[in-house]
PDB file of C-alpha atoms and ligand atoms in Angstrom:
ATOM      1  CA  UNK Z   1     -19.731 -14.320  31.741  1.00  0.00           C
ATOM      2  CA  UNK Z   2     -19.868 -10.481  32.178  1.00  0.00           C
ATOM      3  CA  UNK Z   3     -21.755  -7.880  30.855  1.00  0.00           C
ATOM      4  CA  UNK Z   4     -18.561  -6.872  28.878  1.00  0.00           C
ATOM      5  CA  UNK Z   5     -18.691 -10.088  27.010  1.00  0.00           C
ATOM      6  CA  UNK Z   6     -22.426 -10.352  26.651  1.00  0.00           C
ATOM      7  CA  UNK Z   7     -22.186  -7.510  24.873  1.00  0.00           C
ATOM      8  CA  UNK Z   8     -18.781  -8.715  22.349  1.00  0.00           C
ATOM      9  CA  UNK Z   9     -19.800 -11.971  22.082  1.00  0.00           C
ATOM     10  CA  UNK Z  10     -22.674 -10.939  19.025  1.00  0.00           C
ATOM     11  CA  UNK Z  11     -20.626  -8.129  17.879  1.00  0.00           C
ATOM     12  CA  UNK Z  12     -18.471 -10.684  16.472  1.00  0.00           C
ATOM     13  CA  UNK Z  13     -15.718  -9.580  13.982  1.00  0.00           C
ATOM     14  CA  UNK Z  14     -13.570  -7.030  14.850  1.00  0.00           C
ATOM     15  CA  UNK Z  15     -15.123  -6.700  17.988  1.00  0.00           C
ATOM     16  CA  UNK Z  16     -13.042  -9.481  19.017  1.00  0.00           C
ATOM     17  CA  UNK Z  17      -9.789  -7.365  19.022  1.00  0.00           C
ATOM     18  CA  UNK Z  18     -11.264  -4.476  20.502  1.00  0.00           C
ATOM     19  CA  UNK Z  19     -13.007  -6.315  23.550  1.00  0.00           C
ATOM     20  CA  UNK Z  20      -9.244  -8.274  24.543  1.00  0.00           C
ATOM     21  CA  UNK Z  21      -7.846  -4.499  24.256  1.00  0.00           C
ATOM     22  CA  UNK Z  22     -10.855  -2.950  26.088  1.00  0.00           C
ATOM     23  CA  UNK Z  23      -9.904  -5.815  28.770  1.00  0.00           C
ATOM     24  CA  UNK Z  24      -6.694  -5.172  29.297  1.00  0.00           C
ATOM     25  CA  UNK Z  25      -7.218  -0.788  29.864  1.00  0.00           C
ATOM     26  CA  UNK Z  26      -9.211   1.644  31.816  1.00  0.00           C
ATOM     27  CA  UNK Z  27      -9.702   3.078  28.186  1.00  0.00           C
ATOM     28  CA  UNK Z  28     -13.123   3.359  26.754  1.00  0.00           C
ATOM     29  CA  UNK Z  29     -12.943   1.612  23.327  1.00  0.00           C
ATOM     30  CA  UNK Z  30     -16.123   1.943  21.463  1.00  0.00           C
ATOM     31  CA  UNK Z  31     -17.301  -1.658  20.102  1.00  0.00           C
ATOM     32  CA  UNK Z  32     -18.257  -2.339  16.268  1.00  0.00           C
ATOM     33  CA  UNK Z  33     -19.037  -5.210  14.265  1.00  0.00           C
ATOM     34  CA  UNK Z  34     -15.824  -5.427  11.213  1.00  0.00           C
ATOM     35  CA  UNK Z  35     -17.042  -3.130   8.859  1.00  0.00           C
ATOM     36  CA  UNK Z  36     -17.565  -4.717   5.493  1.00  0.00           C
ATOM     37  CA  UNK Z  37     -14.865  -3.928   3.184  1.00  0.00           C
ATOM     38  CA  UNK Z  38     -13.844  -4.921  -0.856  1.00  0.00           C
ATOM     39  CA  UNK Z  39     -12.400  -8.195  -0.911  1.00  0.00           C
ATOM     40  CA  UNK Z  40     -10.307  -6.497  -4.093  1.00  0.00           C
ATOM     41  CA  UNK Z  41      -8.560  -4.157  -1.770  1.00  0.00           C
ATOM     42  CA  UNK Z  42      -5.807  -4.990   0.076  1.00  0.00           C
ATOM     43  CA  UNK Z  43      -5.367  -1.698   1.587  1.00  0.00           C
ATOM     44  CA  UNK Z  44      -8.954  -0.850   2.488  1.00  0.00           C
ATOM     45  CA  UNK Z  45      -8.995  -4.457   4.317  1.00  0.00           C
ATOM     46  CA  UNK Z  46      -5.707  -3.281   5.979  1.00  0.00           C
ATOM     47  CA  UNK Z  47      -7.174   0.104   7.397  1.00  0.00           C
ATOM     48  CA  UNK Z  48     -10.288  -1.357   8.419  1.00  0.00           C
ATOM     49  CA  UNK Z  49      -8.758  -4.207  10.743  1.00  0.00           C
ATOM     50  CA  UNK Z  50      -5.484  -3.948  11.226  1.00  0.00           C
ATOM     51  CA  UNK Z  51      -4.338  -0.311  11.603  1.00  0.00           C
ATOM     52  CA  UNK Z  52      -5.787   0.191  15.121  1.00  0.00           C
ATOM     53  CA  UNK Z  53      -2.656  -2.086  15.993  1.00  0.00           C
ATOM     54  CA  UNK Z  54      -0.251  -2.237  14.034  1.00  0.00           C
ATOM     55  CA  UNK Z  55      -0.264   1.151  13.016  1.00  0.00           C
ATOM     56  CA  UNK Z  56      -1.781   3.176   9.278  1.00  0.00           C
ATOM     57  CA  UNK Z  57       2.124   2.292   8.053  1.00  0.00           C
ATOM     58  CA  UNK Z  58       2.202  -1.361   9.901  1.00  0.00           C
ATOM     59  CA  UNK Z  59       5.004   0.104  12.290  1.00  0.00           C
ATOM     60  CA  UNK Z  60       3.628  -1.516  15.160  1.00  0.00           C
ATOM     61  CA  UNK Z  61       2.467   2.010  16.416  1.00  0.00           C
ATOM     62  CA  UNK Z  62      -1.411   1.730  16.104  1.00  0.00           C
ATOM     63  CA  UNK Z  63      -3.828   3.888  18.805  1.00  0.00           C
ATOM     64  CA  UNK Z  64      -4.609   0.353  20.049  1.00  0.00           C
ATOM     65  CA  UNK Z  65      -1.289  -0.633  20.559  1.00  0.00           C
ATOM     66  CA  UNK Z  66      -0.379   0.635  24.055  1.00  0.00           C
ATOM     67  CA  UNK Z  67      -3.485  -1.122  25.402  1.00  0.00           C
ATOM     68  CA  UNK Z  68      -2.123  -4.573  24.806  1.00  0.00           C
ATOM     69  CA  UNK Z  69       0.714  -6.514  26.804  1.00  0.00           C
ATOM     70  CA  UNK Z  70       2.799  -7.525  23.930  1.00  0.00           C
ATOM     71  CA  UNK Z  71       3.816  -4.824  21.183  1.00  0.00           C
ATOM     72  CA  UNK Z  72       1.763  -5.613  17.242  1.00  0.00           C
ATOM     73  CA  UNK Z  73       4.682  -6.351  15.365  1.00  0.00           C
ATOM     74  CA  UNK Z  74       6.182  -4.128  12.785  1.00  0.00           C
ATOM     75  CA  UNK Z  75       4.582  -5.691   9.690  1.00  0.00           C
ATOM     76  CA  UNK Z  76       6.886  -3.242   7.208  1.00  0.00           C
ATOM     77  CA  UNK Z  77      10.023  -5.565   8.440  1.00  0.00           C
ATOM     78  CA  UNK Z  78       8.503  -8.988   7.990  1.00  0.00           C
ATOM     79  CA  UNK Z  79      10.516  -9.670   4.827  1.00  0.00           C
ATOM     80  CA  UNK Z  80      13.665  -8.365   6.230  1.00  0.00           C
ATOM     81  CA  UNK Z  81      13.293 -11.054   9.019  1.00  0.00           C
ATOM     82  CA  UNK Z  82      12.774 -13.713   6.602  1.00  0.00           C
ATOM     83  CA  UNK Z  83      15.597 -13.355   4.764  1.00  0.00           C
ATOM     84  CA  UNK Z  84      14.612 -10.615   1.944  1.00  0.00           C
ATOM     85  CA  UNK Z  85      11.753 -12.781   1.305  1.00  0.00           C
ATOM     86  CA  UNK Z  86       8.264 -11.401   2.200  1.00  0.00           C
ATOM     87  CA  UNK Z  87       6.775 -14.579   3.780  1.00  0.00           C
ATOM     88  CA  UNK Z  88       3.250 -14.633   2.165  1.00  0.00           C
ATOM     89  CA  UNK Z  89       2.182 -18.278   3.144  1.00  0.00           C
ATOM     90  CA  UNK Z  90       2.907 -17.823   6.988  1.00  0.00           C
ATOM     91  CA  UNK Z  91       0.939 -14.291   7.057  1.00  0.00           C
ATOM     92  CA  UNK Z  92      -1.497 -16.315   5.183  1.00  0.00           C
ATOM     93  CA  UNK Z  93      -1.535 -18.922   8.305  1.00  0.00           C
ATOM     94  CA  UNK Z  94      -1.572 -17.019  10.423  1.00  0.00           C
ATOM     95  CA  UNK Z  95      -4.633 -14.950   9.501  1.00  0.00           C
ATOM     96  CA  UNK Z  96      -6.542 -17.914   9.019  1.00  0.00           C
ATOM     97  CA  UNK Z  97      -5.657 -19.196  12.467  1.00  0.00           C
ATOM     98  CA  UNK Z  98      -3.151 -22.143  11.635  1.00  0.00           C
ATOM     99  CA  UNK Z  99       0.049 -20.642  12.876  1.00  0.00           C
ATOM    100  CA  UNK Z 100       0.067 -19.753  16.545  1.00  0.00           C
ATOM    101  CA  UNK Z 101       1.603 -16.749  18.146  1.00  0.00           C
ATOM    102  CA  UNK Z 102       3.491 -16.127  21.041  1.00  0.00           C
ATOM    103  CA  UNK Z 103       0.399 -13.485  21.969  1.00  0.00           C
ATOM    104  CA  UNK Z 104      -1.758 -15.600  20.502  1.00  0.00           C
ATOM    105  CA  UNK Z 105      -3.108 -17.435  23.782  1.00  0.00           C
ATOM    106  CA  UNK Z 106      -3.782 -14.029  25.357  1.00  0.00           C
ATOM    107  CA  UNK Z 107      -5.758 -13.698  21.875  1.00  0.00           C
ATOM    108  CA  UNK Z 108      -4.118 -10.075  21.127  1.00  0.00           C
ATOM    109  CA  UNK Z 109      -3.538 -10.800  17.298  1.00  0.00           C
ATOM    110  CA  UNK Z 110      -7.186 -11.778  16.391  1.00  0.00           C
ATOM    111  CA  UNK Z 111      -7.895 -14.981  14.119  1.00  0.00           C
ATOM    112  CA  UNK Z 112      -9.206 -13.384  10.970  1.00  0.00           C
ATOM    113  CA  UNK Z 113      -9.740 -16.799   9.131  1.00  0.00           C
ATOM    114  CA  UNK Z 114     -13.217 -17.250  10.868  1.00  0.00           C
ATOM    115  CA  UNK Z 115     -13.993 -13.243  10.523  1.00  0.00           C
ATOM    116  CA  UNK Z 116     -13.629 -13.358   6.596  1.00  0.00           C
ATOM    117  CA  UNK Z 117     -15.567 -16.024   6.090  1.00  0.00           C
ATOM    118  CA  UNK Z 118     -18.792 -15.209   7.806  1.00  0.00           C
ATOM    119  CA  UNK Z 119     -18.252 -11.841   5.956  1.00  0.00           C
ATOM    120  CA  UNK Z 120     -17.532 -13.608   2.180  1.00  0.00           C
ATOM    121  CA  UNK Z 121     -21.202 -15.649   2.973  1.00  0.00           C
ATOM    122  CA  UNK Z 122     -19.267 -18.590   3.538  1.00  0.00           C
ATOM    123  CA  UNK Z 123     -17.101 -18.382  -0.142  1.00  0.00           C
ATOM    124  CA  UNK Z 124     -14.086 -20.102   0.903  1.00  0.00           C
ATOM    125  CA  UNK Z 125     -12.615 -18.238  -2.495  1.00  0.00           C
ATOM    126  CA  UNK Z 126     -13.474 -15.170  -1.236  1.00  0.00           C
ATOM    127  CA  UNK Z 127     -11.513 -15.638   1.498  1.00  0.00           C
ATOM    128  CA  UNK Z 128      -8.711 -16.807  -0.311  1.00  0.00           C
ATOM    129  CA  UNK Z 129      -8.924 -13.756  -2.435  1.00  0.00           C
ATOM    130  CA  UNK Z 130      -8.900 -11.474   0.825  1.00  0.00           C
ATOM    131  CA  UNK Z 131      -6.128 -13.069   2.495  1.00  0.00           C
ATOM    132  CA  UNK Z 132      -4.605 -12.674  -1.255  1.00  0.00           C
ATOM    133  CA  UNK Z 133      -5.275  -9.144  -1.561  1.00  0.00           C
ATOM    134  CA  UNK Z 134      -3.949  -8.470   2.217  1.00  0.00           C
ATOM    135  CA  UNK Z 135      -0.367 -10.161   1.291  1.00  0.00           C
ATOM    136  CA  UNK Z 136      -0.319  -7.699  -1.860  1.00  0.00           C
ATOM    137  CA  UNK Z 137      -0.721  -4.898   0.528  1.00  0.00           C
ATOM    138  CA  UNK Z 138       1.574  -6.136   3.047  1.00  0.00           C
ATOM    139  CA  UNK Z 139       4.149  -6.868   0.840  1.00  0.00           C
ATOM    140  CA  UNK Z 140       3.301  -3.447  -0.464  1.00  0.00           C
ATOM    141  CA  UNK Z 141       4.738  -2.513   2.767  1.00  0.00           C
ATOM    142  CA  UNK Z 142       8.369  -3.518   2.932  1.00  0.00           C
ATOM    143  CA  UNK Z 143      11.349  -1.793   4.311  1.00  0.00           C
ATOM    144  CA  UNK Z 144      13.845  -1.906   1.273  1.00  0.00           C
TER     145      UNK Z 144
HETATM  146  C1  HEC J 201      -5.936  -6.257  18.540  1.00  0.00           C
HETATM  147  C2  HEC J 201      -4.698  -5.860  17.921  1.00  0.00           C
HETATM  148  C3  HEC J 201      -4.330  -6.481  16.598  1.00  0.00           C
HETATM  149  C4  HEC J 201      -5.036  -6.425  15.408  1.00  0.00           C
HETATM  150  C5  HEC J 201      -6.396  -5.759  15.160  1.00  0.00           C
HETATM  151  C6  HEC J 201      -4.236  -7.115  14.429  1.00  0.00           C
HETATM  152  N1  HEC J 201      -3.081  -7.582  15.000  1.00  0.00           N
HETATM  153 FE1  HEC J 201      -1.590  -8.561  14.067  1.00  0.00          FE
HETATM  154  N2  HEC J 201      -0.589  -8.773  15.851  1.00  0.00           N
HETATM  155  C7  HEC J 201      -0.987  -8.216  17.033  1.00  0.00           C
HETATM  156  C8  HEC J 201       0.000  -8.540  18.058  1.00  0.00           C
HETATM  157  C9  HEC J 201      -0.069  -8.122  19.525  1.00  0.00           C
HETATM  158  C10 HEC J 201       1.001  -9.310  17.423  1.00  0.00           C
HETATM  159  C11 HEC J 201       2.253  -9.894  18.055  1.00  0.00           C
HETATM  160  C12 HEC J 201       1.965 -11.303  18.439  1.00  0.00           C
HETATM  161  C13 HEC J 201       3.177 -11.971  19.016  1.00  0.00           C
HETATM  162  O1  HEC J 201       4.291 -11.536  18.765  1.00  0.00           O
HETATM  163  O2  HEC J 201       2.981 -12.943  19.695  1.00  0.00           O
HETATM  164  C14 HEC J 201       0.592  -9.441  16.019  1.00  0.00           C
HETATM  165  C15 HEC J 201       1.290 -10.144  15.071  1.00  0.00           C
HETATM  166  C16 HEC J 201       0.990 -10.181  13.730  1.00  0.00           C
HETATM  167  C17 HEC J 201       1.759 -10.888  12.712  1.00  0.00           C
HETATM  168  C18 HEC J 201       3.031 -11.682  12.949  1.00  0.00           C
HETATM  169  C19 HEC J 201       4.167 -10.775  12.609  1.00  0.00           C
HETATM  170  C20 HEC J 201       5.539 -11.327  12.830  1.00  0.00           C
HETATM  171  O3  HEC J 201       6.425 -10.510  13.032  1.00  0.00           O
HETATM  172  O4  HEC J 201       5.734 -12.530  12.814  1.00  0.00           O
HETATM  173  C21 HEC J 201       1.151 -10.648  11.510  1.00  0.00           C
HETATM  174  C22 HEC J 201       1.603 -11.143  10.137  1.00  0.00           C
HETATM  175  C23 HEC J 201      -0.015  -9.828  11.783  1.00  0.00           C
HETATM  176  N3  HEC J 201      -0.079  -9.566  13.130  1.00  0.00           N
HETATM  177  C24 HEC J 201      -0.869  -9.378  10.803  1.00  0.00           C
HETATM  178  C25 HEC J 201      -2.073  -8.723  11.063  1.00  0.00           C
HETATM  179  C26 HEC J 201      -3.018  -8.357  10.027  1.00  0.00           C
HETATM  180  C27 HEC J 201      -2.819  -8.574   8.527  1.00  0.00           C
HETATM  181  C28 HEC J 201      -4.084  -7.791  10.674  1.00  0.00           C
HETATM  182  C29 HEC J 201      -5.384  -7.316  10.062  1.00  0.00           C
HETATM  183  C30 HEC J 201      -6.125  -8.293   9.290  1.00  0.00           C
HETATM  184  C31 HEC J 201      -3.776  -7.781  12.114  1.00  0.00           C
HETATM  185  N4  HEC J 201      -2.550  -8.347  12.298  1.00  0.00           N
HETATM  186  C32 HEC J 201      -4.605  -7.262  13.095  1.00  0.00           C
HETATM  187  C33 HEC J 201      -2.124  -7.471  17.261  1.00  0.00           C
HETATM  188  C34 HEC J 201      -3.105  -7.212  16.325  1.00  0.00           C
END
């Protein structure tokens, strides 16, 4: 165990993400704990952890996203991919950690499941509601 994760390792939360980017580039990333966000807003949730990847329009173009060694997805095009359906219930997996990625064994797309939870005090309905309120925003999203 390095210094590097010595130091992630308590920062917990977002930190996670930014210490597998930090990892993979020379790039200085500055570490912070998620910062606590409304559980009633989708898009506040969205800015706060998933922007730095997958870009402020979920393009797949976030600052972070060069660091890593496979591409964030474009998020606006899930629903195009799925047959004109935005797919709510897989997003919702795989947030919480059920559905694996392709990326997901070089831990690039962080498990949020665990995240949410030690931020909603343990309320398993508050996490619900989060990963509610961050499918509203995604769906928000979608390419017509
Ligand atoms: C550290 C960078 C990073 C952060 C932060 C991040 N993601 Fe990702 N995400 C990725 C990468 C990389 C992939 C592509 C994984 C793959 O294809 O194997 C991905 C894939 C996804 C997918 C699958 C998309 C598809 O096309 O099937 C969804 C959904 C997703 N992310 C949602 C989110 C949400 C919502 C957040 C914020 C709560 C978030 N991500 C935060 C890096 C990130």
């Amino acid at each position: 165990m390095n210094t590097f994760h010595k130091l992630c390792v308590p920062g917990l939360l977002a930190a996670v993400a930014l210490c597998s980017i930090a990892q993979q580039s020379s790039t200085e990333i500055k570490h912070e704990a998620a910062p606590a966000t409304s559980a009633a807003s989708g898009s506040e949730m969205y800015k706060s952890y998933c922007a730095a990847c997958h870009g402020k329009d979920g393009k797949g173009d976030g600052p972070a996203a060069t660091a890593l060694k496979s591409a964030p997805s474009d998020l606006t095009t899930l629903a195009k991919r799925n047959n004109g359906k935005y797919p709510g219930p897989r997003v919702a997996s795989i947030l919480r950690g059920q559905e694996t990625l392709a990326a997901h064994g070089d831990q690039e797309m962080p498990v949020w499941g665990p995240v949410f939870h030690a931020m909603s005090g343990g309320h398993e309905d508050i996490v619900t509601l989060r990963i509610s309120n961050m499918n509203k925003y995604l769906e928000s999203l979608q390419a017509k």
